[in-house]
Coordinates of C-alpha atoms and ligand atoms in Angstrom, one line a residue:
M1 CA -137.8 89.0 157.8
D2 CA -140.5 86.9 155.9
Y3 CA -139.2 83.6 156.2
Q4 CA -141.5 81.8 153.4
A5 CA -141.1 84.3 151.1
V6 CA -137.3 83.4 151.3
L7 CA -137.4 79.6 151.5
E8 CA -139.5 80.0 148.2
E9 CA -136.3 81.9 146.5
V10 CA -134.5 79.8 147.8
A11 CA -136.2 76.6 146.2
A12 CA -136.4 78.0 143.2
F13 CA -132.1 78.3 143.0
A14 CA -131.7 75.2 144.3
R15 CA -134.2 72.7 142.1
P16 CA -132.4 72.7 138.9
L17 CA -129.7 71.2 141.3
V18 CA -131.8 68.2 142.9
R19 CA -130.8 65.6 140.6
H20 CA -127.2 66.2 140.7
G21 CA -124.7 63.8 143.0
R22 CA -125.8 60.3 144.6
V23 CA -128.3 59.1 146.6
A24 CA -125.8 57.0 149.0
D25 CA -125.8 53.0 148.5
Y26 CA -123.1 51.8 150.8
I27 CA -126.8 51.2 153.4
P28 CA -128.6 49.6 150.9
A29 CA -131.7 50.2 152.1
L30 CA -130.6 54.0 151.5
E31 CA -131.5 54.2 147.7
R32 CA -135.1 53.6 147.9
V33 CA -135.4 57.0 148.2
S34 CA -135.8 59.2 145.2
A35 CA -133.7 61.6 144.5
D36 CA -136.3 63.7 143.2
R37 CA -137.1 65.1 147.0
F38 CA -136.1 68.5 148.2
G39 CA -137.7 70.1 151.3
M40 CA -136.6 73.3 153.4
A41 CA -137.9 74.2 156.7
V42 CA -136.8 77.3 159.3
A43 CA -137.7 76.9 162.7
D44 CA -137.5 80.7 164.5
I45 CA -136.6 81.2 168.4
H46 CA -140.4 82.1 168.8
G47 CA -142.0 78.9 167.6
A48 CA -142.8 79.4 164.4
V49 CA -142.0 77.1 161.8
Y50 CA -142.1 77.8 158.1
G51 CA -141.4 75.0 155.0
V52 CA -141.5 74.7 151.1
G53 CA -141.0 71.1 149.0
D54 CA -140.5 68.1 151.0
W55 CA -140.6 69.9 154.1
E56 CA -143.0 67.6 155.9
V57 CA -141.4 64.0 154.5
P58 CA -139.6 61.9 156.9
F59 CA -136.3 60.7 155.9
S60 CA -133.2 58.7 157.2
V61 CA -130.9 61.3 159.7
Q62 CA -127.9 59.2 159.9
S63 CA -125.0 61.6 160.9
I64 CA -127.4 64.3 161.9
S65 CA -128.5 61.9 164.7
K66 CA -124.5 62.7 166.0
T67 CA -125.6 66.2 167.1
F68 CA -128.5 65.4 169.3
S69 CA -126.9 62.0 170.8
L70 CA -123.9 64.7 171.7
A71 CA -126.3 67.1 172.8
L72 CA -128.1 64.2 175.3
V73 CA -124.7 63.3 176.9
M74 CA -124.1 66.8 177.6
A75 CA -127.6 66.9 178.9
Q76 CA -127.3 63.8 181.2
S77 CA -123.5 65.0 182.3
P78 CA -124.8 68.1 184.2
G79 CA -121.6 69.9 185.4
S80 CA -119.3 67.6 183.2
H81 CA -117.5 70.4 181.5
G82 CA -114.4 71.2 179.7
E83 CA -111.8 68.3 180.2
D84 CA -113.8 66.5 182.1
G85 CA -116.5 63.5 180.9
I86 CA -116.7 62.8 177.4
W87 CA -114.0 65.5 176.0
K88 CA -111.4 63.1 177.6
R89 CA -112.4 60.3 174.9
V90 CA -113.1 62.3 172.0
G91 CA -111.5 65.2 170.7
R92 CA -112.9 68.7 168.7
E93 CA -110.8 69.3 166.0
P94 CA -111.7 69.0 162.1
S95 CA -110.9 65.8 160.9
G96 CA -110.4 66.5 157.5
T97 CA -110.5 63.0 156.3
P98 CA -114.1 60.7 155.2
F99 CA -116.6 60.7 158.2
N100 CA -116.0 56.4 157.8
S101 CA -111.9 57.0 158.4
L102 CA -109.7 54.7 160.0
V103 CA -106.5 56.6 159.6
Q104 CA -105.9 58.9 162.7
L105 CA -107.8 56.8 165.5
E106 CA -104.1 53.9 165.7
A107 CA -101.8 57.4 165.9
E108 CA -104.0 59.1 168.3
N109 CA -104.4 56.4 170.4
G110 CA -107.9 55.0 169.6
I111 CA -108.9 58.7 170.9
P112 CA -111.6 60.1 167.3
R113 CA -110.8 63.4 166.1
N114 CA -114.5 65.0 166.8
P115 CA -117.8 63.5 168.2
F116 CA -118.8 64.2 164.4
I117 CA -117.3 61.3 162.5
N118 CA -118.5 57.6 163.1
A119 CA -115.6 57.1 165.6
G120 CA -116.5 59.9 167.6
A121 CA -120.5 59.0 167.3
L122 CA -119.4 55.8 168.3
V123 CA -118.6 56.8 171.5
V124 CA -121.1 59.3 172.2
T125 CA -123.0 56.3 172.1
D126 CA -121.3 54.0 174.4
R127 CA -121.4 57.3 176.6
L128 CA -125.0 57.2 176.9
Q129 CA -125.4 53.6 176.2
T130 CA -123.9 53.8 180.3
L131 CA -125.4 56.6 181.3
T132 CA -129.1 55.7 180.7
G133 CA -128.7 52.0 180.0
D134 CA -130.7 51.8 176.6
A135 CA -129.1 55.0 173.7
S136 CA -131.0 54.6 171.2
T137 CA -134.3 54.7 173.1
S138 CA -133.3 57.5 174.9
M139 CA -132.8 59.2 171.5
L140 CA -135.8 58.6 170.3
H141 CA -138.0 59.8 173.1
F142 CA -135.5 62.7 173.3
L143 CA -136.4 63.6 169.6
R144 CA -140.5 63.1 170.0
E145 CA -139.7 65.6 172.8
E146 CA -137.7 68.5 171.1
S147 CA -139.9 67.5 168.0
G148 CA -143.0 67.5 169.2
N149 CA -143.7 64.8 167.3
P150 CA -144.6 61.3 169.2
D151 CA -145.1 59.8 165.7
L152 CA -141.1 59.4 165.6
A153 CA -140.0 55.9 164.9
F154 CA -136.7 53.5 163.7
D155 CA -136.5 52.4 160.3
Q156 CA -136.1 48.9 161.1
V157 CA -135.1 48.6 157.7
V158 CA -132.6 50.6 157.4
A159 CA -131.1 49.9 161.2
D160 CA -131.3 45.9 159.4
S161 CA -129.3 47.4 156.3
E162 CA -126.9 48.9 157.9
A163 CA -126.0 45.9 160.3
G164 CA -125.7 44.1 157.5
H165 CA -123.5 46.2 155.5
G166 CA -121.3 47.5 158.7
D167 CA -118.2 46.6 159.3
R168 CA -116.1 49.3 158.8
N169 CA -118.0 51.1 161.8
A170 CA -117.4 47.3 163.7
A171 CA -113.6 47.7 162.5
L172 CA -113.8 51.5 164.1
A173 CA -115.6 50.0 167.3
H174 CA -113.6 46.9 167.8
F175 CA -109.9 49.3 167.7
M176 CA -111.5 51.9 169.8
A177 CA -112.2 49.1 172.8
S178 CA -108.7 48.1 171.8
F179 CA -107.4 51.5 173.4
G180 CA -109.8 51.2 176.4
N181 CA -112.2 53.6 174.6
L182 CA -115.7 51.8 174.9
E183 CA -117.9 51.1 177.9
N184 CA -119.6 48.9 176.8
P185 CA -119.1 46.0 174.3
V186 CA -118.7 46.8 170.7
P187 CA -121.9 44.0 169.7
S188 CA -124.6 46.5 171.4
V189 CA -122.5 49.8 170.9
I190 CA -122.7 49.6 167.5
E191 CA -126.2 48.4 167.1
H192 CA -127.9 50.9 169.0
Y193 CA -125.5 53.4 166.8
F194 CA -127.2 52.0 163.3
W195 CA -130.7 52.2 165.5
Q196 CA -130.0 56.3 166.3
C197 CA -128.9 56.5 162.4
S198 CA -132.0 54.6 161.4
I199 CA -134.9 57.4 162.5
E200 CA -136.5 58.8 160.5
M201 CA -137.7 62.9 161.0
S202 CA -138.7 65.4 158.0
C203 CA -137.0 68.9 158.0
R204 CA -140.1 70.5 159.8
D205 CA -139.0 67.6 162.9
L206 CA -135.5 68.5 162.5
A207 CA -135.6 72.0 162.8
V208 CA -137.6 72.3 165.4
A209 CA -136.0 69.6 167.3
G210 CA -132.7 71.5 166.7
G211 CA -134.4 74.7 168.4
F212 CA -132.3 74.6 171.6
L213 CA -129.0 75.4 169.5
A214 CA -130.7 78.5 168.1
R215 CA -132.1 78.9 171.9
H216 CA -128.6 79.1 173.6
G217 CA -129.6 75.6 175.6
L218 CA -133.3 76.6 175.8
R219 CA -136.2 74.5 174.4
A220 CA -138.9 76.6 172.6
D221 CA -141.2 76.6 176.2
G222 CA -138.0 78.0 178.3
S223 CA -136.8 75.0 179.9
R224 CA -133.0 74.7 179.8
L225 CA -131.8 72.2 178.4
L226 CA -128.0 72.9 178.3
E227 CA -126.3 75.7 179.8
A228 CA -125.6 78.5 176.9
R229 CA -121.5 77.3 176.8
E230 CA -122.4 73.7 176.2
A231 CA -124.8 74.9 173.2
K232 CA -122.0 77.3 172.0
R233 CA -119.9 74.1 172.3
I234 CA -121.7 72.3 169.9
N235 CA -122.2 74.7 167.3
A236 CA -118.8 75.6 167.3
V237 CA -117.9 71.8 166.5
M238 CA -120.5 71.6 164.1
L239 CA -119.0 74.7 162.2
T240 CA -115.8 73.1 162.0
C241 CA -116.7 69.6 161.8
G242 CA -120.0 69.1 161.3
T243 CA -119.7 67.9 157.3
Y244 CA -117.1 66.1 157.6
D245 CA -114.2 66.3 155.3
A246 CA -116.1 69.6 153.6
A247 CA -116.3 71.5 156.9
G248 CA -114.0 74.4 155.4
E249 CA -115.8 74.7 152.1
F250 CA -119.1 74.3 154.2
A251 CA -118.0 77.5 156.4
Y252 CA -116.4 79.6 153.1
R253 CA -120.4 79.1 151.4
V254 CA -122.1 79.3 153.8
G255 CA -121.0 80.4 157.4
L256 CA -123.2 78.1 159.4
P257 CA -123.0 75.7 161.9
A258 CA -124.4 72.7 160.2
K259 CA -124.7 68.8 160.4
S260 CA -125.3 66.4 157.3
G261 CA -126.6 63.0 157.5
V262 CA -125.9 60.7 154.1
G263 CA -129.8 60.6 154.6
G264 CA -129.5 64.0 152.4
G265 CA -130.6 65.9 155.6
I266 CA -128.7 68.7 156.6
I267 CA -129.2 71.1 159.9
A268 CA -127.7 74.2 160.5
V269 CA -128.1 76.8 163.2
I270 CA -127.9 80.5 163.0
P271 CA -127.8 81.5 166.8
G272 CA -130.1 84.2 168.6
R273 CA -132.6 83.4 165.1
C274 CA -133.4 80.1 164.1
T275 CA -132.6 76.4 162.7
L276 CA -132.8 75.2 159.1
C277 CA -133.0 72.0 158.2
V278 CA -133.2 71.0 154.6
W279 CA -133.0 67.8 152.4
S280 CA -132.4 66.4 148.9
P281 CA -130.7 62.8 148.9
G282 CA -128.3 63.3 146.2
L283 CA -124.6 63.8 147.9
D284 CA -121.1 65.0 146.7
A285 CA -118.3 62.7 146.9
R286 CA -117.4 64.1 150.6
G287 CA -121.3 62.7 151.6
N288 CA -123.0 66.0 151.7
S289 CA -126.6 66.8 150.0
V290 CA -125.6 69.3 146.6
A291 CA -128.9 71.1 146.8
G292 CA -128.9 71.1 150.4
A293 CA -125.5 73.1 150.7
A294 CA -126.4 75.6 147.6
A295 CA -129.5 75.5 149.5
L296 CA -127.8 76.7 152.7
D297 CA -125.7 79.0 150.5
H298 CA -128.6 80.8 149.3
F299 CA -130.5 81.0 152.5
T300 CA -127.3 83.1 154.1
T301 CA -126.5 85.2 150.5
L302 CA -129.8 86.6 150.7
T303 CA -130.6 86.9 154.4
G304 CA -126.9 88.3 154.8
W305 CA -127.0 85.8 158.1
S306 CA -124.1 83.8 158.9
V307 CA -122.2 83.8 162.6
F308 CA -119.2 85.8 160.5
Ligands
LIG401 N1 -125.2 55.9 159.5 C1 -123.9 56.2 158.6 C2 -122.8 55.5 158.7 O1 -122.6 54.9 159.6 C3 -123.9 57.5 159.0 C4 -122.6 58.5 158.4 C5 -123.7 60.1 157.6 O2 -124.6 59.7 157.8 N2 -122.3 60.5 157.8 O3 -122.0 54.8 157.9

């Protein structure tokens, strides 16, 4: 497969859509980003990386971090499978509701539907805080290591901006705490969650860091981060829940496990082949990048690669 040629063709297809959608503004600092950006990277399972457009420009990972915090919790709790560990406290069903919705939590006793909506990610961050004593720093070190980029950093302006406008996430966390589903104090959980969302990474960094998802749990150097069945589970939950209430549409159009963020990035996995990351800040009404989703759709159309 000539990845570079495919990426050029995908970019030419997606570029007319680049200014479509709206740049997220409910976290005011995210609005600083130019809507003109488009980048895409592919990291194959052998370690080769290809890119097009703004693929080396760092952006705010936002909810893409939820994939990695779940992976880190799994890696930190070996042998904690099935109904043990984190899966007692968070489900794995699509929510069909927006990523920051409160509505299901009361009827479902403070157990979020899945780890990729905000409520679920707060539970995962809480678990990581218990396991490591410093959830956000552990995440930063983990991402530096998996991406091979020691310069990755938090964006303090974004973290502060989100904290300043974080009433919805605080409400989710307090509500879950009232059901006994947090182990740490709410202010600490939401602070670590905001820091983890503020990490800046490029398409290149994210595609490389997510390589273990395409390698059935193995890192590029052959060492094992996760059991194969754990990587499979993360991919399964990405497919069904990774793009919030658009997951069905995304599976229909793209047919790959994927995780989006309101910074405009989306990572997607072709198990056994490669990990992709695309970035363009204009979002649709459900918070997914318009040009990014179109690019992934075109990528799977051109290559014929999907999980189906
Ligand atoms: N930090 C964002 C929030 O909590 C992440 C949301 C997202 O990327 N969908 O609202």
